[in-house]
Every structure is written in C-alpha cells, then in structure tokens.
PDB file of C-alpha atoms in Angstrom:
ATOM      1  CA  MET A   1      -3.535  13.866 -29.618  1.00 64.00           C
ATOM      2  CA  GLN A   2      -0.723  13.263 -27.177  1.00 65.00           C
ATOM      3  CA  THR A   3      -0.263   9.767 -25.791  1.00 71.00           C
ATOM      4  CA  LEU A   4       0.963   8.814 -22.356  1.00 73.00           C
ATOM      5  CA  ALA A   5       4.452   7.374 -22.458  1.00 84.00           C
ATOM      6  CA  LEU A   6       5.566   5.327 -19.481  1.00 91.00           C
ATOM      7  CA  SER A   7       9.040   3.961 -19.089  1.00 95.00           C
ATOM      8  CA  THR A   8       9.309   0.188 -19.247  1.00 96.00           C
ATOM      9  CA  GLU A   9      10.043   0.130 -15.501  1.00 97.00           C
ATOM     10  CA  SER A  10       6.950   2.170 -14.591  1.00 97.00           C
ATOM     11  CA  ARG A  11       4.763   0.120 -16.957  1.00 96.00           C
ATOM     12  CA  VAL A  12       5.916  -3.168 -15.401  1.00 97.00           C
ATOM     13  CA  ILE A  13       5.429  -1.863 -11.853  1.00 98.00           C
ATOM     14  CA  ALA A  14       1.947  -0.563 -12.761  1.00 97.00           C
ATOM     15  CA  GLY A  15       1.035  -3.979 -14.141  1.00 97.00           C
ATOM     16  CA  LEU A  16       2.211  -5.688 -10.964  1.00 97.00           C
ATOM     17  CA  VAL A  17       0.355  -3.169  -8.797  1.00 98.00           C
ATOM     18  CA  LEU A  18      -2.848  -3.802 -10.747  1.00 97.00           C
ATOM     19  CA  LEU A  19      -2.505  -7.531 -10.109  1.00 97.00           C
ATOM     20  CA  THR A  20      -2.511  -6.851  -6.353  1.00 96.00           C
ATOM     21  CA  VAL A  21      -6.119  -5.689  -6.650  1.00 96.00           C
ATOM     22  CA  VAL A  22      -7.132  -9.362  -6.577  1.00 97.00           C
ATOM     23  CA  THR A  23      -5.699  -9.640  -3.047  1.00 95.00           C
ATOM     24  CA  ILE A  24      -7.668  -6.544  -2.054  1.00 96.00           C
ATOM     25  CA  GLN A  25     -10.807  -8.220  -3.404  1.00 96.00           C
ATOM     26  CA  VAL A  26     -10.103 -11.284  -1.269  1.00 95.00           C
ATOM     27  CA  GLY A  27      -9.629  -8.969   1.698  1.00 94.00           C
ATOM     28  CA  GLY A  28     -13.021  -7.428   0.997  1.00 94.00           C
ATOM     29  CA  TRP A  29     -14.609 -10.869   0.952  1.00 96.00           C
ATOM     30  CA  PHE A  30     -12.863 -11.637   4.270  1.00 94.00           C
ATOM     31  CA  LEU A  31     -14.278  -8.411   5.754  1.00 93.00           C
ATOM     32  CA  THR A  32     -17.795  -9.553   4.838  1.00 95.00           C
ATOM     33  CA  ARG A  33     -17.140 -12.769   6.798  1.00 95.00           C
ATOM     34  CA  ILE A  34     -15.981 -10.693   9.765  1.00 93.00           C
ATOM     35  CA  ALA A  35     -19.084  -8.482   9.538  1.00 91.00           C
ATOM     36  CA  GLN A  36     -21.314 -11.581   9.495  1.00 93.00           C
ATOM     37  CA  GLY A  37     -19.663 -12.834  12.670  1.00 91.00           C
ATOM     38  CA  ALA A  38     -18.178 -15.891  10.925  1.00 95.00           C
ATOM     39  CA  VAL A  39     -14.678 -14.962  12.064  1.00 93.00           C
ATOM     40  CA  PRO A  40     -14.324 -14.310  15.797  1.00 92.00           C
ATOM     41  CA  MET A  41     -12.332 -11.137  16.407  1.00 95.00           C
ATOM     42  CA  THR A  42     -11.948  -8.476  19.046  1.00 96.00           C
ATOM     43  CA  ASP A  43     -13.041  -4.919  18.272  1.00 96.00           C
ATOM     44  CA  PHE A  44      -9.355  -4.001  17.931  1.00 97.00           C
ATOM     45  CA  GLN A  45      -8.814  -6.754  15.358  1.00 96.00           C
ATOM     46  CA  LYS A  46     -11.913  -5.743  13.396  1.00 96.00           C
ATOM     47  CA  SER A  47     -10.708  -2.132  13.293  1.00 96.00           C
ATOM     48  CA  SER A  48      -7.250  -3.238  12.185  1.00 97.00           C
ATOM     49  CA  ALA A  49      -8.714  -5.408   9.418  1.00 96.00           C
ATOM     50  CA  ARG A  50     -10.784  -2.479   8.129  1.00 96.00           C
ATOM     51  CA  ALA A  51      -7.770  -0.155   8.313  1.00 97.00           C
ATOM     52  CA  GLY A  52      -5.526  -2.639   6.512  1.00 96.00           C
ATOM     53  CA  HIS A  53      -8.067  -3.156   3.750  1.00 96.00           C
ATOM     54  CA  GLY A  54      -8.767   0.555   3.362  1.00 96.00           C
ATOM     55  CA  HIS A  55      -5.095   1.522   3.273  1.00 97.00           C
ATOM     56  CA  ALA A  56      -4.391  -1.156   0.675  1.00 97.00           C
ATOM     57  CA  GLY A  57      -7.084   0.156  -1.674  1.00 96.00           C
ATOM     58  CA  VAL A  58      -6.244   3.828  -1.332  1.00 98.00           C
ATOM     59  CA  LEU A  59      -2.481   3.352  -1.560  1.00 98.00           C
ATOM     60  CA  VAL A  60      -2.744   1.112  -4.626  1.00 98.00           C
ATOM     61  CA  ILE A  61      -4.680   3.873  -6.397  1.00 98.00           C
ATOM     62  CA  LEU A  62      -2.164   6.471  -5.228  1.00 98.00           C
ATOM     63  CA  SER A  63       0.661   4.201  -6.464  1.00 98.00           C
ATOM     64  CA  LEU A  64      -0.850   4.023  -9.930  1.00 98.00           C
ATOM     65  CA  VAL A  65      -1.316   7.793 -10.069  1.00 97.00           C
ATOM     66  CA  GLY A  66       2.262   8.336  -8.885  1.00 97.00           C
ATOM     67  CA  LEU A  67       3.590   6.074 -11.633  1.00 97.00           C
ATOM     68  CA  LEU A  68       1.915   8.314 -14.207  1.00 95.00           C
ATOM     69  CA  TYR A  69       3.989  11.225 -12.920  1.00 96.00           C
ATOM     70  CA  VAL A  70       7.338   9.696 -11.984  1.00 97.00           C
ATOM     71  CA  ASP A  71       8.672   9.622 -15.538  1.00 93.00           C
ATOM     72  CA  ALA A  72       7.921  13.357 -15.872  1.00 93.00           C
ATOM     73  CA  THR A  73      10.459  14.172 -13.169  1.00 94.00           C
ATOM     74  CA  GLY A  74      14.131  14.824 -13.699  1.00 91.00           C
ATOM     75  CA  LEU A  75      15.003  12.320 -10.984  1.00 96.00           C
ATOM     76  CA  THR A  76      17.769   9.793 -11.541  1.00 96.00           C
ATOM     77  CA  GLY A  77      19.388   6.968  -9.614  1.00 97.00           C
ATOM     78  CA  ALA A  78      18.184   6.180  -6.120  1.00 98.00           C
ATOM     79  CA  TRP A  79      15.814   9.175  -5.974  1.00 97.00           C
ATOM     80  CA  LEU A  80      14.007   7.984  -9.096  1.00 98.00           C
ATOM     81  CA  TRP A  81      13.577   4.512  -7.625  1.00 98.00           C
ATOM     82  CA  ILE A  82      12.389   5.892  -4.279  1.00 98.00           C
ATOM     83  CA  ALA A  83       9.786   7.973  -6.130  1.00 98.00           C
ATOM     84  CA  ARG A  84       8.803   4.987  -8.290  1.00 97.00           C
ATOM     85  CA  LEU A  85       8.634   2.309  -5.585  1.00 98.00           C
ATOM     86  CA  GLY A  86       7.898   4.219  -2.373  1.00 98.00           C
ATOM     87  CA  LEU A  87       4.140   4.238  -2.871  1.00 98.00           C
ATOM     88  CA  PRO A  88       3.645   0.610  -3.998  1.00 98.00           C
ATOM     89  CA  VAL A  89       5.915  -0.640  -1.200  1.00 98.00           C
ATOM     90  CA  ALA A  90       3.940   1.479   1.290  1.00 98.00           C
ATOM     91  CA  ALA A  91       0.685  -0.107   0.078  1.00 97.00           C
ATOM     92  CA  VAL A  92       2.036  -3.559   0.863  1.00 97.00           C
ATOM     93  CA  LEU A  93       3.776  -2.719   4.129  1.00 98.00           C
ATOM     94  CA  MET A  94       1.075  -0.575   5.689  1.00 98.00           C
ATOM     95  CA  SER A  95      -1.753  -3.004   5.001  1.00 96.00           C
ATOM     96  CA  ALA A  96       0.422  -5.953   6.082  1.00 97.00           C
ATOM     97  CA  GLY A  97       1.362  -4.028   9.217  1.00 97.00           C
ATOM     98  CA  PHE A  98      -2.263  -3.590  10.236  1.00 97.00           C
ATOM     99  CA  PHE A  99      -2.991  -7.285   9.731  1.00 96.00           C
ATOM    100  CA  ALA A 100       0.211  -8.660  11.247  1.00 97.00           C
ATOM    101  CA  SER A 101       0.170  -6.380  14.283  1.00 97.00           C
ATOM    102  CA  SER A 102      -3.333  -7.499  15.220  1.00 97.00           C
ATOM    103  CA  ALA A 103      -2.771 -11.231  14.736  1.00 96.00           C
ATOM    104  CA  GLY A 104      -3.292 -13.627  17.588  1.00 94.00           C
ATOM    105  CA  ARG A 105      -6.134 -14.947  19.661  1.00 94.00           C
ATOM    106  CA  ASN A 106      -8.136 -12.210  21.414  1.00 95.00           C
ATOM    107  CA  ALA A 107      -5.592  -9.458  20.667  1.00 97.00           C
ATOM    108  CA  THR A 108      -6.593  -6.069  22.053  1.00 97.00           C
ATOM    109  CA  ARG A 109      -3.482  -4.067  21.194  1.00 97.00           C
ATOM    110  CA  PRO A 110      -0.731  -4.170  18.545  1.00 97.00           C
ATOM    111  CA  ASN A 111       1.916  -6.853  18.840  1.00 97.00           C
ATOM    112  CA  SER A 112       5.597  -6.540  17.919  1.00 97.00           C
ATOM    113  CA  PHE A 113       4.814  -6.561  14.171  1.00 98.00           C
ATOM    114  CA  VAL A 114       3.560  -2.973  14.398  1.00 98.00           C
ATOM    115  CA  TRP A 115       7.009  -1.975  13.070  1.00 98.00           C
ATOM    116  CA  VAL A 116       5.857  -3.147   9.619  1.00 98.00           C
ATOM    117  CA  LEU A 117       3.161  -0.463   9.658  1.00 98.00           C
ATOM    118  CA  TRP A 118       5.731   2.209  10.555  1.00 98.00           C
ATOM    119  CA  ALA A 119       8.100   0.975   7.837  1.00 98.00           C
ATOM    120  CA  GLY A 120       5.232   1.422   5.398  1.00 98.00           C
ATOM    121  CA  ALA A 121       4.597   4.942   6.669  1.00 98.00           C
ATOM    122  CA  LEU A 122       8.272   5.760   6.117  1.00 98.00           C
ATOM    123  CA  SER A 123       8.098   4.334   2.588  1.00 98.00           C
ATOM    124  CA  LEU A 124       4.996   6.418   1.875  1.00 98.00           C
ATOM    125  CA  ALA A 125       6.646   9.602   3.119  1.00 98.00           C
ATOM    126  CA  ALA A 126       9.838   8.955   1.145  1.00 98.00           C
ATOM    127  CA  GLY A 127       7.867   8.167  -2.003  1.00 98.00           C
ATOM    128  CA  VAL A 128       5.580  11.196  -1.958  1.00 98.00           C
ATOM    129  CA  VAL A 129       8.313  13.637  -0.933  1.00 98.00           C
ATOM    130  CA  SER A 130      10.742  12.453  -3.618  1.00 98.00           C
ATOM    131  CA  LEU A 131       8.012  12.421  -6.266  1.00 98.00           C
ATOM    132  CA  GLY A 132       6.718  15.834  -5.236  1.00 98.00           C
ATOM    133  CA  VAL A 133      10.167  17.420  -5.148  1.00 98.00           C
ATOM    134  CA  GLY A 134      11.016  15.735  -8.445  1.00 97.00           C
ATOM    135  CA  LEU A 135       7.957  17.218 -10.101  1.00 97.00           C
ATOM    136  CA  LEU A 136       8.551  20.675  -8.646  1.00 97.00           C
ATOM    137  CA  THR A 137      12.171  20.750  -9.808  1.00 96.00           C
ATOM    138  CA  ALA A 138      11.649  19.168 -13.260  1.00 92.00           C
TER     139      ALA A 138
END
C-alpha cells in the first residue's frame, strides 16, 4: 500500500486551512440569524453574505485538494509557492471581499473594498494555473 507523502510545508498549510473551517461554521451560524431576520440587511447584503460563505467553503475544499497535488509537481521557487498558497489565499480574500464590500448601513451596491474580492480572484487564477501547468509538465 502506498502512503500519501506531503512536504512539511504542505502539511502545515493544510493544518492551518482545516482550522479555518471553524470560521466558516461561525459564518453559517450568522447566516441562520440573517435568515431569521435577526440581523437587518438589504437584499444585496444578504446575497453577499451567502456568496462569501459559499466561496469560503468551496475554496477551502479546493485548497486542501490542491495541497495533495502540489508536491507531485516539478515546480520550484516562486511558482511552487504560488501553486501552494494561491488557493488558500483566494479562499480568504474572496470571502472577505464579499463581506467587506457589502459592509455599511443599508448598502445596496459594493463599496470600495470590492478590490479584495478581485485580488482573491487573481490569487485563485494564479494558483490553479500554476498548479495545473505544474502537474501537466511534471
């Protein structure tokens, strides 16, 4: 039987990513309060909260899957670190971008913090492209 061997770096990052699940759980609890009407929000803010929560969950799972593959690439240096960290950083930035860009009383459109969401999208693209290319060229 073959065992999975992760580098120390990937193992530590995976452990940290798993610990973020607790914040996603808190976000889920907060969404139940929104759904019950306990937290006054505009429709835009409710949609942003759902999007932020959903992106966090999906991207954390994708981050963990990516970490299983990153050590199988032939990537080195900056490309290795982009492949290793692009997805976890995207999980944080994209979800934070949804929440931060909808903050404020009675907000109906994104505020100036929407750039955080786009920074997360860039991190996601860089992470998946470098990991994908690294796997294809290994």
